[in-house]
Short mmCIF file of C-alpha atoms in Angstrom, two decimals:
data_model
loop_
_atom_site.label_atom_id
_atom_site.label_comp_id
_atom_site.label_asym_id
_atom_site.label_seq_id
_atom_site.Cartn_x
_atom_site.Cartn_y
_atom_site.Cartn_z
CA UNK A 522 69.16 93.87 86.65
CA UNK A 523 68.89 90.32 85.84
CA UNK A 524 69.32 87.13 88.60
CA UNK A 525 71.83 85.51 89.74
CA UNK A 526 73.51 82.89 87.03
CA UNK A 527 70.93 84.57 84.30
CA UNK A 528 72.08 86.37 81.02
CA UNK A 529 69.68 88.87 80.20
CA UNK A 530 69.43 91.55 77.48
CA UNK A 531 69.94 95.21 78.84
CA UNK A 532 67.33 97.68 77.24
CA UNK A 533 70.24 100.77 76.43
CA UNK A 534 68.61 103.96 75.13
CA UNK A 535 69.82 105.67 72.00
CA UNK A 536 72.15 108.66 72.12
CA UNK A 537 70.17 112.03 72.38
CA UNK A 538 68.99 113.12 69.38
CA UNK A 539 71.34 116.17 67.85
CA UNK A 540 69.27 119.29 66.91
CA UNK A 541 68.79 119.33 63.02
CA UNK A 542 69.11 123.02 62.40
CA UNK A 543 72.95 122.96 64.07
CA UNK A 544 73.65 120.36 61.45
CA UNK A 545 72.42 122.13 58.87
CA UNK A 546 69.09 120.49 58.35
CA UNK A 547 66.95 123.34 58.98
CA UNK A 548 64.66 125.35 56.49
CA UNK A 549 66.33 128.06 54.02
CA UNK A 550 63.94 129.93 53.66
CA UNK A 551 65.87 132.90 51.61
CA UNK A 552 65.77 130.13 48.60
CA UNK A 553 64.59 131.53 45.79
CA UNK A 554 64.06 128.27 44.14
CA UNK A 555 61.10 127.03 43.14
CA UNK A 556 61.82 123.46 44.47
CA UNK A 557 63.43 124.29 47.69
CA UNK A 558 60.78 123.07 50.02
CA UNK A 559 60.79 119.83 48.32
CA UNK A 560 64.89 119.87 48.45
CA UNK A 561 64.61 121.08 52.31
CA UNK A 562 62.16 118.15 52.96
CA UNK A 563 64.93 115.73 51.07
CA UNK A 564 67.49 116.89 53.44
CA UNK A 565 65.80 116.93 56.53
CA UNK A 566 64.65 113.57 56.18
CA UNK A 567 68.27 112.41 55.07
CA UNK A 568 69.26 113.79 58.62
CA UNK A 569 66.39 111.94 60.31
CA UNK A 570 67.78 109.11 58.82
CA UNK A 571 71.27 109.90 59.41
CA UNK A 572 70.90 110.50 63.26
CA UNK A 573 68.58 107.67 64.19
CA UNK A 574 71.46 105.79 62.61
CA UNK A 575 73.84 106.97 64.23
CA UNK A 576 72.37 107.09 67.70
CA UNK A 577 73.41 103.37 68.12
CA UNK A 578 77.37 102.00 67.75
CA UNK A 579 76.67 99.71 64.56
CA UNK A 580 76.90 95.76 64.89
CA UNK A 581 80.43 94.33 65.74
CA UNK A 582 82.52 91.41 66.59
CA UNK A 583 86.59 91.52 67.12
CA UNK A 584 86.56 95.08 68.26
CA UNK A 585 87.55 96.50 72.06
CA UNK A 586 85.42 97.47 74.75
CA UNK A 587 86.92 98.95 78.52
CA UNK A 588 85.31 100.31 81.53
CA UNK A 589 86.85 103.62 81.90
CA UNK A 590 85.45 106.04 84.46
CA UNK A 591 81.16 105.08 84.64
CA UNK A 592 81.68 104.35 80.89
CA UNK A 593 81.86 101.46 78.53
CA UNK A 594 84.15 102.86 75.73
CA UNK A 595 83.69 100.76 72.70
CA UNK A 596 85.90 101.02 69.44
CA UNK A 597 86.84 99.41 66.27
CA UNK A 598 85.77 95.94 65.17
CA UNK A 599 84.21 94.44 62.09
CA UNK A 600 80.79 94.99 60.47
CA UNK A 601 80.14 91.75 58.27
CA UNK A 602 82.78 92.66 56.67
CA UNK A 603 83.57 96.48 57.05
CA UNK A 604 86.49 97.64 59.26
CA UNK A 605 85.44 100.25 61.49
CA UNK A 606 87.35 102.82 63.65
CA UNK A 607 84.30 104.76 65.74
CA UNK A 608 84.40 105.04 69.29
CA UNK A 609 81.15 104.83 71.26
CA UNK A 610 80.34 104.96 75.26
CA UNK A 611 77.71 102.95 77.13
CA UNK A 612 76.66 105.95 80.41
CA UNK A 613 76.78 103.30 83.02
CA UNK A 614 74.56 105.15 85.05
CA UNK A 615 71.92 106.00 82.67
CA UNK A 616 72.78 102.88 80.25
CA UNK A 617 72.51 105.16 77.07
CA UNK A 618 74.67 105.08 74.29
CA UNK A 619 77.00 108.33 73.42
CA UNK A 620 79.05 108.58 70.15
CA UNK A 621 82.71 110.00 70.92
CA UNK A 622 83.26 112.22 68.42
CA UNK A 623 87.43 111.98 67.82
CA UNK A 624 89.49 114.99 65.72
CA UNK A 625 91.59 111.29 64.29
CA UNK A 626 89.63 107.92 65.04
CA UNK A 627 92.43 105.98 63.96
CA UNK A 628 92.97 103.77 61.47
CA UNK A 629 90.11 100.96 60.63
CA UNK A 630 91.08 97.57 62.63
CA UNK A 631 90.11 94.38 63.87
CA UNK A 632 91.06 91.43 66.49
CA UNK A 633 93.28 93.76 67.67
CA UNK A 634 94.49 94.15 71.30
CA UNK A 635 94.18 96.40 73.97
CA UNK A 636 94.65 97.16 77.41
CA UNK A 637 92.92 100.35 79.55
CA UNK A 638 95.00 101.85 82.26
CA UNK A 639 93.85 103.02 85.55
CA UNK A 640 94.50 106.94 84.11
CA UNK A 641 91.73 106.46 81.41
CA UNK A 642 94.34 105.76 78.50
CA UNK A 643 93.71 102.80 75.83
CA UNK A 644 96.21 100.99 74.25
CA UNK A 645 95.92 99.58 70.88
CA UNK A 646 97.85 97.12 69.49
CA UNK A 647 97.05 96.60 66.29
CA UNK A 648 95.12 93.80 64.20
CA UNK A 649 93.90 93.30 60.87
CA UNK A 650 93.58 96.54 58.55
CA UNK A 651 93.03 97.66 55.72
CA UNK A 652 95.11 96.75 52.72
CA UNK A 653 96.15 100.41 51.75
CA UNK A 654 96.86 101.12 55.59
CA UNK A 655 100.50 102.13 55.43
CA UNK A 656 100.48 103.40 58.79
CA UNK A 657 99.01 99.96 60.00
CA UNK A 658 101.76 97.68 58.76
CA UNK A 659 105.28 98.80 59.26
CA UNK A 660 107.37 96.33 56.81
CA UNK A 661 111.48 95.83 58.23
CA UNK A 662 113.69 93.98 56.00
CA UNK A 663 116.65 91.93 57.07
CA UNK A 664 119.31 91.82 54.50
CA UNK A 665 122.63 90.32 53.72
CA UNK A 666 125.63 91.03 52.00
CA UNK A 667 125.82 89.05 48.78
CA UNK A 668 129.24 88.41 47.47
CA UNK A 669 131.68 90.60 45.92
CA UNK A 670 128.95 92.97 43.95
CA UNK A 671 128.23 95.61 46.90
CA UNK A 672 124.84 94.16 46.72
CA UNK A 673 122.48 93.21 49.70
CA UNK A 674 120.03 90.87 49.39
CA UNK A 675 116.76 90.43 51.40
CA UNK A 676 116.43 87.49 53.15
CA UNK A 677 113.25 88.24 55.25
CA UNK A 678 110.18 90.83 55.45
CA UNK A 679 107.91 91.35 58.60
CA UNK A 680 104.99 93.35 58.84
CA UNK A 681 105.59 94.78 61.80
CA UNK A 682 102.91 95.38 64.82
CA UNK A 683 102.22 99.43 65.43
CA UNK A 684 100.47 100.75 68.54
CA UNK A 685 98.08 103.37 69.13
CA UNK A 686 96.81 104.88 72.12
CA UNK A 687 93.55 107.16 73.38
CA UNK A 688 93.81 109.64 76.11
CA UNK A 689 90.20 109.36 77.93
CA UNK A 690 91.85 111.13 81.40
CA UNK A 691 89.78 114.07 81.03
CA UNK A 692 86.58 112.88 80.18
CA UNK A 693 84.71 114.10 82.74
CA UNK A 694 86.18 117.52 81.57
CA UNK A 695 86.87 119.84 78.86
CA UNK A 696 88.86 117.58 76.00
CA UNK A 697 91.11 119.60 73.69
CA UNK A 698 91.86 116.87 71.40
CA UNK A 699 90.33 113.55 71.79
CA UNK A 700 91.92 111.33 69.09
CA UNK A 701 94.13 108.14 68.46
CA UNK A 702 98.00 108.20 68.90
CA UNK A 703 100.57 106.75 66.96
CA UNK A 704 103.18 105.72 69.68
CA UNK A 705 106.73 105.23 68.42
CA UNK A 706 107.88 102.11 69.98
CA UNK A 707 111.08 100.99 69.70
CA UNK A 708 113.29 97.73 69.89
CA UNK A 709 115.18 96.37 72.81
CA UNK A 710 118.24 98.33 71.47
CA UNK A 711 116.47 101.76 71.71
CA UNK A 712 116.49 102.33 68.34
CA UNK A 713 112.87 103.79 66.08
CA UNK A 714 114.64 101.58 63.54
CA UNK A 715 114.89 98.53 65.12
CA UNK A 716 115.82 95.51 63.22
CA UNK A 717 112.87 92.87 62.15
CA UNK A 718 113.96 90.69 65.56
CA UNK A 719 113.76 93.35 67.78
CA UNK A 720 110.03 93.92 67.31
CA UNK A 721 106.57 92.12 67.00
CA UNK A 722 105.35 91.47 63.76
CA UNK A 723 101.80 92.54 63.20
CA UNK A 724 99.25 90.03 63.93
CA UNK A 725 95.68 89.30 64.50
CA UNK A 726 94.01 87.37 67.55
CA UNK A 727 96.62 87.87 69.88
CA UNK A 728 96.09 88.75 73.56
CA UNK A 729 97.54 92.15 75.39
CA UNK A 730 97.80 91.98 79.46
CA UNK A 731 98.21 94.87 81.84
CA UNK A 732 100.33 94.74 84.64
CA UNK A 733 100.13 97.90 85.92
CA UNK A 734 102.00 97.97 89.25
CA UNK A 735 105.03 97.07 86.84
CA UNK A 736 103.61 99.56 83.91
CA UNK A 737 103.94 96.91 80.95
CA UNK A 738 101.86 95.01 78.75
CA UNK A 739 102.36 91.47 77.88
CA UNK A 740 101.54 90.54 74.17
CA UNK A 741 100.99 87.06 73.54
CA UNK A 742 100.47 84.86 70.26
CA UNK A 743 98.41 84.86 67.49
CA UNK A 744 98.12 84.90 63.63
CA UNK A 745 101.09 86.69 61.71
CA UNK A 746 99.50 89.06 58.98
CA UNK A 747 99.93 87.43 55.74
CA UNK A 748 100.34 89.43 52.74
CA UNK A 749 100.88 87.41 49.15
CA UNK A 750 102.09 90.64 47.01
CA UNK A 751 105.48 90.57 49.62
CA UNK A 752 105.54 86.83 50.12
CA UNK A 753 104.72 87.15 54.04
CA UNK A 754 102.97 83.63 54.95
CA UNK A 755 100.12 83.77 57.74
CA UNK A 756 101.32 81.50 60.64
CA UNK A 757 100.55 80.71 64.01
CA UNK A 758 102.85 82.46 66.77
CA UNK A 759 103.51 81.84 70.40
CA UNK A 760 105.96 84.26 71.35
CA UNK A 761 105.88 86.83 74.20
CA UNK A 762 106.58 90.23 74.13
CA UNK A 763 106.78 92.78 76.83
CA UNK A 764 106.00 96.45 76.12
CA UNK A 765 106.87 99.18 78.66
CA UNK A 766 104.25 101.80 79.16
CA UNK A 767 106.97 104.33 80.50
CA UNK A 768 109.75 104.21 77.64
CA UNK A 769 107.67 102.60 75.08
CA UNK A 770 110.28 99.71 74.31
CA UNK A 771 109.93 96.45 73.32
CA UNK A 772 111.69 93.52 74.85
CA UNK A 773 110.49 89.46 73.58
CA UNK A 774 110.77 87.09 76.21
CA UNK A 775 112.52 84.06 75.72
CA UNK A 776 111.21 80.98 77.06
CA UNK A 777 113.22 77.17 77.13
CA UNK A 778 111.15 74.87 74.67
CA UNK A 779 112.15 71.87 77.36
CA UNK A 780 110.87 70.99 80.86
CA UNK A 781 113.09 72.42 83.19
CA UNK A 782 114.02 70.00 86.18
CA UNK A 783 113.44 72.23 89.53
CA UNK A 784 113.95 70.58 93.22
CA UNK A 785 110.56 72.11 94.15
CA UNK A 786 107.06 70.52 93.88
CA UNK A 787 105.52 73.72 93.69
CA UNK A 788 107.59 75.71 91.05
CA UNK A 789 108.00 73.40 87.77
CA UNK A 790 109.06 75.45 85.07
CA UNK A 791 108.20 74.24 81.96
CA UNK A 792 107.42 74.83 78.07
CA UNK A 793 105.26 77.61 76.95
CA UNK A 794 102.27 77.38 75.25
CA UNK A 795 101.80 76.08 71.33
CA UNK A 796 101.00 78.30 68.53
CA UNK A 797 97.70 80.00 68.80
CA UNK A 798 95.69 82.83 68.20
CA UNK A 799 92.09 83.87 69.17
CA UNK A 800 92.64 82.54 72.78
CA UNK A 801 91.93 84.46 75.92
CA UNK A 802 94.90 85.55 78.45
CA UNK A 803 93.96 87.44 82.04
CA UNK A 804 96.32 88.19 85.10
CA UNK A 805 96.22 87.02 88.26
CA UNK A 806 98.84 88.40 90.73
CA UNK A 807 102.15 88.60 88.96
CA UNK A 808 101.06 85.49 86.45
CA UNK A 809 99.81 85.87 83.27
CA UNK A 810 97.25 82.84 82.19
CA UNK A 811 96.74 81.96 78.75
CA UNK A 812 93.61 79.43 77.86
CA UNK A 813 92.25 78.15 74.80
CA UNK A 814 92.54 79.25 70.95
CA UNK A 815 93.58 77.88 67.84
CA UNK A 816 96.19 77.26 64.93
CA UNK A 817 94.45 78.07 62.48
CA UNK A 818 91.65 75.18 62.30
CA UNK A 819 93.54 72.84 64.50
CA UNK A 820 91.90 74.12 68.27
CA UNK A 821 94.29 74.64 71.52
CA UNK A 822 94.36 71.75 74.25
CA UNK A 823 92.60 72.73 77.42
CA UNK A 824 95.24 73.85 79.95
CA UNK A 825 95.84 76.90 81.68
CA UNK A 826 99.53 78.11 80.58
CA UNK A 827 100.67 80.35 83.40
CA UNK A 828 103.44 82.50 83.63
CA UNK A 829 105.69 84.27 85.79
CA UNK A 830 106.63 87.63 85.13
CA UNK A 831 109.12 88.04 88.42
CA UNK A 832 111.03 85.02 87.11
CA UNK A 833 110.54 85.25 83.21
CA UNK A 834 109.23 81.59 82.97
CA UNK A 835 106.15 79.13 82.39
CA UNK A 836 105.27 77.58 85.31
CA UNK A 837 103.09 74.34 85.81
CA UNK A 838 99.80 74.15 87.47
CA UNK A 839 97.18 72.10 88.04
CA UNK A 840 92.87 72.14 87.46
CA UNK A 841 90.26 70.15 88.16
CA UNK A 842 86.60 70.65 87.86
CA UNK A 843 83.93 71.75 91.05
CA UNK A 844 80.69 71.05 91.02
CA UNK A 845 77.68 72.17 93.09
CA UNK A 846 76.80 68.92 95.58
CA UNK A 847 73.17 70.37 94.82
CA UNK A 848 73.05 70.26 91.11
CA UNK A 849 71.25 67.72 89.03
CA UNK A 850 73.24 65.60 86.80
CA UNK A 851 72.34 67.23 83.67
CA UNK A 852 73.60 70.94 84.93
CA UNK A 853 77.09 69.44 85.92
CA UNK A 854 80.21 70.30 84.40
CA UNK A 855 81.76 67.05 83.01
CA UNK A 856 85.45 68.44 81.17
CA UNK A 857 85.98 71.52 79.68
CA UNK A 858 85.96 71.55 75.93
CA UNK A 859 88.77 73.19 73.78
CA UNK A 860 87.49 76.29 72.37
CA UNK A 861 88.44 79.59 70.13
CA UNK A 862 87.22 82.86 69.87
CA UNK A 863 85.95 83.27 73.41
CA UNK A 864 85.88 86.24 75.75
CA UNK A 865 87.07 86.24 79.71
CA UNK A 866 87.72 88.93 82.16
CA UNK A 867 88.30 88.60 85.43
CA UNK A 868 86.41 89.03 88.84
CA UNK A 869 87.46 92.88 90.28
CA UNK A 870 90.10 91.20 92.97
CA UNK A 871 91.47 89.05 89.86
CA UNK A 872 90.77 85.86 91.68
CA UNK A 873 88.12 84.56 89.40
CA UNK A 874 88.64 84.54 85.74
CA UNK A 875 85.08 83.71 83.84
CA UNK A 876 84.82 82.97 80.27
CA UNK A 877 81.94 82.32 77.71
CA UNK A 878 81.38 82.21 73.69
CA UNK A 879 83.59 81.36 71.11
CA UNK A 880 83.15 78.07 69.32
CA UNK A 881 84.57 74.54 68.22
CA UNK A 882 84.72 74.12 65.12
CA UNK A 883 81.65 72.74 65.30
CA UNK A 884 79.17 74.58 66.46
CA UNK A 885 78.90 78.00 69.12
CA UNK A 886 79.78 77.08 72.81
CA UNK A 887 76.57 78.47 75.35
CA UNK A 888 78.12 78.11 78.21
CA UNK A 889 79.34 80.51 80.88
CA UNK A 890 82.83 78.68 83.35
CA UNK A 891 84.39 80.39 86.00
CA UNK A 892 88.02 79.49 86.53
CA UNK A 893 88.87 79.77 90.27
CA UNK A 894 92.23 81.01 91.03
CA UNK A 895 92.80 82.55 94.22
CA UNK A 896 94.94 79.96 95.37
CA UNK A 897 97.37 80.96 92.74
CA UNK A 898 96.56 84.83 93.87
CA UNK A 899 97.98 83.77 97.48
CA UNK A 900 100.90 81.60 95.81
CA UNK A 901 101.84 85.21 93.74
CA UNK A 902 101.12 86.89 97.16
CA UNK A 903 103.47 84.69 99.33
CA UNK A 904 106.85 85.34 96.88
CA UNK A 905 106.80 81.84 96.48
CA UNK A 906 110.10 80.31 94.66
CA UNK A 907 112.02 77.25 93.60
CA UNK A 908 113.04 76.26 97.07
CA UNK A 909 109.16 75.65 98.23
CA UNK A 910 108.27 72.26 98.83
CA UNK A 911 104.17 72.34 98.50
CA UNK A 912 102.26 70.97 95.56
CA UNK A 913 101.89 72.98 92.71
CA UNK A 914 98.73 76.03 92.74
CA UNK A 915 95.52 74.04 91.70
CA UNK A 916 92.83 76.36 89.83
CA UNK A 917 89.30 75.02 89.73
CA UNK A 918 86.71 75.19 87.13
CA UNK A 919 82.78 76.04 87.38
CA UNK A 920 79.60 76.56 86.03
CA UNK A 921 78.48 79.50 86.05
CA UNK A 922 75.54 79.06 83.40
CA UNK A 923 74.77 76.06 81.36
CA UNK A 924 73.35 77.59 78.03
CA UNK A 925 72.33 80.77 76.53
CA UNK A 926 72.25 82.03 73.43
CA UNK A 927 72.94 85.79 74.16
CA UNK A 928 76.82 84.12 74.29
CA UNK A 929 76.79 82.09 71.56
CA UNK A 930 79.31 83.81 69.91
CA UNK A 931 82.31 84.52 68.26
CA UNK A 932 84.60 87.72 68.82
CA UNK A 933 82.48 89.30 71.78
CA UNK A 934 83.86 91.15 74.73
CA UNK A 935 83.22 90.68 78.61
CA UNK A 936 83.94 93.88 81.07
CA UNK A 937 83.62 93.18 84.56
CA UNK A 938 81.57 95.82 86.20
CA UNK A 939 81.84 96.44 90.39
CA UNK A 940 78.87 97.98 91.62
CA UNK A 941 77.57 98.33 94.88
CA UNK A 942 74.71 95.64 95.06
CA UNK A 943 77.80 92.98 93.53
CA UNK A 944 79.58 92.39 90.77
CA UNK A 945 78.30 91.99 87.02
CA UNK A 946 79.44 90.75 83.47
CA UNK A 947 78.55 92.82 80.46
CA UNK A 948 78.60 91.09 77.33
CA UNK A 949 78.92 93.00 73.64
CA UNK A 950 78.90 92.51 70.31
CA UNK A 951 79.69 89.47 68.50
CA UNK A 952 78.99 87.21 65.62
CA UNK A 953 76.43 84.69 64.81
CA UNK A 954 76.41 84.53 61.06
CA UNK A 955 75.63 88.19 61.56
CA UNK A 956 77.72 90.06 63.92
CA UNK A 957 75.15 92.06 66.45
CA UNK A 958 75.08 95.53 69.09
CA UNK A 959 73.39 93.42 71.59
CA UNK A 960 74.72 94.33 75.03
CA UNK A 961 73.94 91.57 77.78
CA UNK A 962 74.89 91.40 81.71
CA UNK A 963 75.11 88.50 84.25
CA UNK A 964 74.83 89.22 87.63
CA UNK A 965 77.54 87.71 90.05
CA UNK A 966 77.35 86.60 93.34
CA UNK A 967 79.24 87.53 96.25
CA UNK A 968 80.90 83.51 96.48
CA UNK A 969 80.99 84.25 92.49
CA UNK A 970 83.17 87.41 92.86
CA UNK A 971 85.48 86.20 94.98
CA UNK A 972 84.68 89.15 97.13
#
């Protein structure tokens, strides 16, 4: 395992290799052919080929990764340029890769969202697919009665956002059908057929949040899906939905556009974020925090959006940036710099949120921050309201590493992974001009942590 404040590459063996003659790329020896040991040799060396392969998850960026059990399950993403739907597993224990083989994989996607419940079950919310993927974009119209003719005429189209979910529960066990979903959510009226207001539209680079002690998912931002054929623009979004896990209904969250004025210097509700996609959001307590992204090339300011899910409204709080009293000049953290396309995942106790990649317009962003938030986690933890009098939460910023390429990039993931020597970051995936199957891990200390 690599040092403290050190990315290093993990060396992760190959899946097992499949026997040949079970997949058909034995000998037939009751040929009667002249040429069959020449068209035997073809095929067996097609199915060398085929399963040395396929005994690695191929190259990826924008695609999903979760820790489920003593597994990394990784799915979907894009290839330079080729959608994929596969599902692979990184063995934890043995670090070698296993290919989940699914009856339905589910429809090719990427930047989509997810979340991974405490059960084993993955939730998909979808991102960009492909073009003849009906099931992918589900288009609502909202009409309106035109004069006297009977007629209705439609006044707007939305792609809307479908979700998808994998059952992992049993995967220690015997699996009877391991396969994608489709879950029929509905609006905030109850109805399949919800009107275009009622639900999300389908988007790419937005952000899904678990909160499982209240068993919804918070669904922030992003890019609409554009399509020119039905006149559906690509914008940036900042709305915020809330899906429940248990009925599977969708409910947007209206926030004021003003600063509120609150008799508390704690609690100062505010405006939500701008428009943005590819940004990073993470929970901490009952507060959902939103940093960084972009509307389209026009990058995100540097705040930390926070909100409340008891009270249904964006708070205010404050950073500031730490640095080691021991660190030369040259290895301090000066201001953070507004960024898109990053990853972040949080410290096991959701206390420390720590972010790397993603770039700014410029060039890719090496370094590795650590946002420090557990004195939010005991502001969430005290039911603190309006009628405190205390300053505001104040979140503090780190470095964690200066530079390293293994995170220069765009559209990786970050797991957190408890073990018992400590706490470690896994990094997959990627792009760099390329996009890559590198898998790389940090190594956290117990200050780090937050433990």
């Amino acid at each position: 395992m690599p040092e403290k404040n050190e990315w290093r590459t993990i060396v992760v063996q190959p899946m097992k290799k499949m026997n040949a003659e079970s997949n058909g790329g034995g000998d037939n020896s009751s040929s009667s052919f002249s040429d069959s040991s020449s068209k035997n040799h073809a095929k067996e060396k097609m199915f060398e080929t085929m399963t040395v392969r396929q005994r690695f998850p191929k190259r990826r960026f924008g695609h999903i990764a979760h820790k489920v059990g003593e597994e990394l399950i990784i799915s979907h993403g894009n290839n330079d340029g080729r959608l994929l739907s596969d599902c692979w597993a990184l063995d934890l224990m043995e670090l070698r890769w296993k290919r989940k083989e699914l009856k339905w994989p589910g429809s090719p996607c990427a930047d989509a969202a997810s979340v991974a419940t405490a059960d084993g079950e993955i939730y998909l919310f979808r991102g960009v697919g492909t073009k003849n993927d009906e099931d992918a974009l589900l288009v609502t119209k909202a009409t309106t009665s035109s004069g006297g003719d009977g007629k209705n005429t439609i006044v707007a189209e939305k792609m809307m956002m479908t979700v998808s979910k994998l059952d992992l529960s049993d995967i220690g066990g015997k699996l009877n059908e391991l396969k994608w979903q489709h879950v029929p959510a509905v609006g905030s009226g109850g109805k399949a057929n919800a009107s275009a207001s009622d639900l999300p539209c389908a988007r790419t680079g937005h952000t899904a949040t678990l909160f499982e002690i209240d068993d919804v998912v918070y669904v922030f931002g992003g890019m609409s899906v554009g399509d020119a054929k039905k006149n559906v623009k690509s914008v940036p979004l900042n709305d915020l939905w809330e899906f429940s896990l248990i009925t599977k209904t969708w409910r947007q969250i209206l926030g004021s556009d003003k600063e509120e004025e609150s008799t508390s210097s704690s609690y100062i509700p505010c405006a939500p974020p701008t428009e943005r996609g590819s940004h990073v959001a993470v929970r901490c307590g009952r507060f959902l925090l939103i940093f960084g992204g972009a509307a389209g090339n026009v990058l995100s300011d540097t705040d930390v959006h926070c909100f409340d899910t008891r009270t249904y409204k964006w708070i205010k709080i404050t950073t500031e940036i730490v640095n080691d009293g021991h660190a030369d000049e040259d290895k301090k953290l000066t201001k953070i710099a507004p960024r898109a396309g990053h990853c972040a995942t949080t410290s096991e106790n959701c206390t420390k949120m720590f972010i790397c990649g993603g770039g700014d317009n410029q060039s890719a962003l090496l370094e590795t921050l650590s946002l420090d938030c557990s004195e939010l986690a005991k502001f969430s933890e005290s039911n603190a309201t309006a009628d405190d009098s205390s300053s505001p939460p104040k979140l503090t910023w780190s470095l964690l590493v200066k530079s390293s390429i293994l995170t220069g990039k765009e559209g990786m993931t970050l797991t957190t992974i408890p073990c018992q020597s400590g706490e470690y970051l896994l990094a997959f995936g990627g792009l760099t001009g390329t996009s890559d199957c590198e898998v790389s891990c940090l190594r956290l200390s117990a200050r780090e942590s937050g433990r």
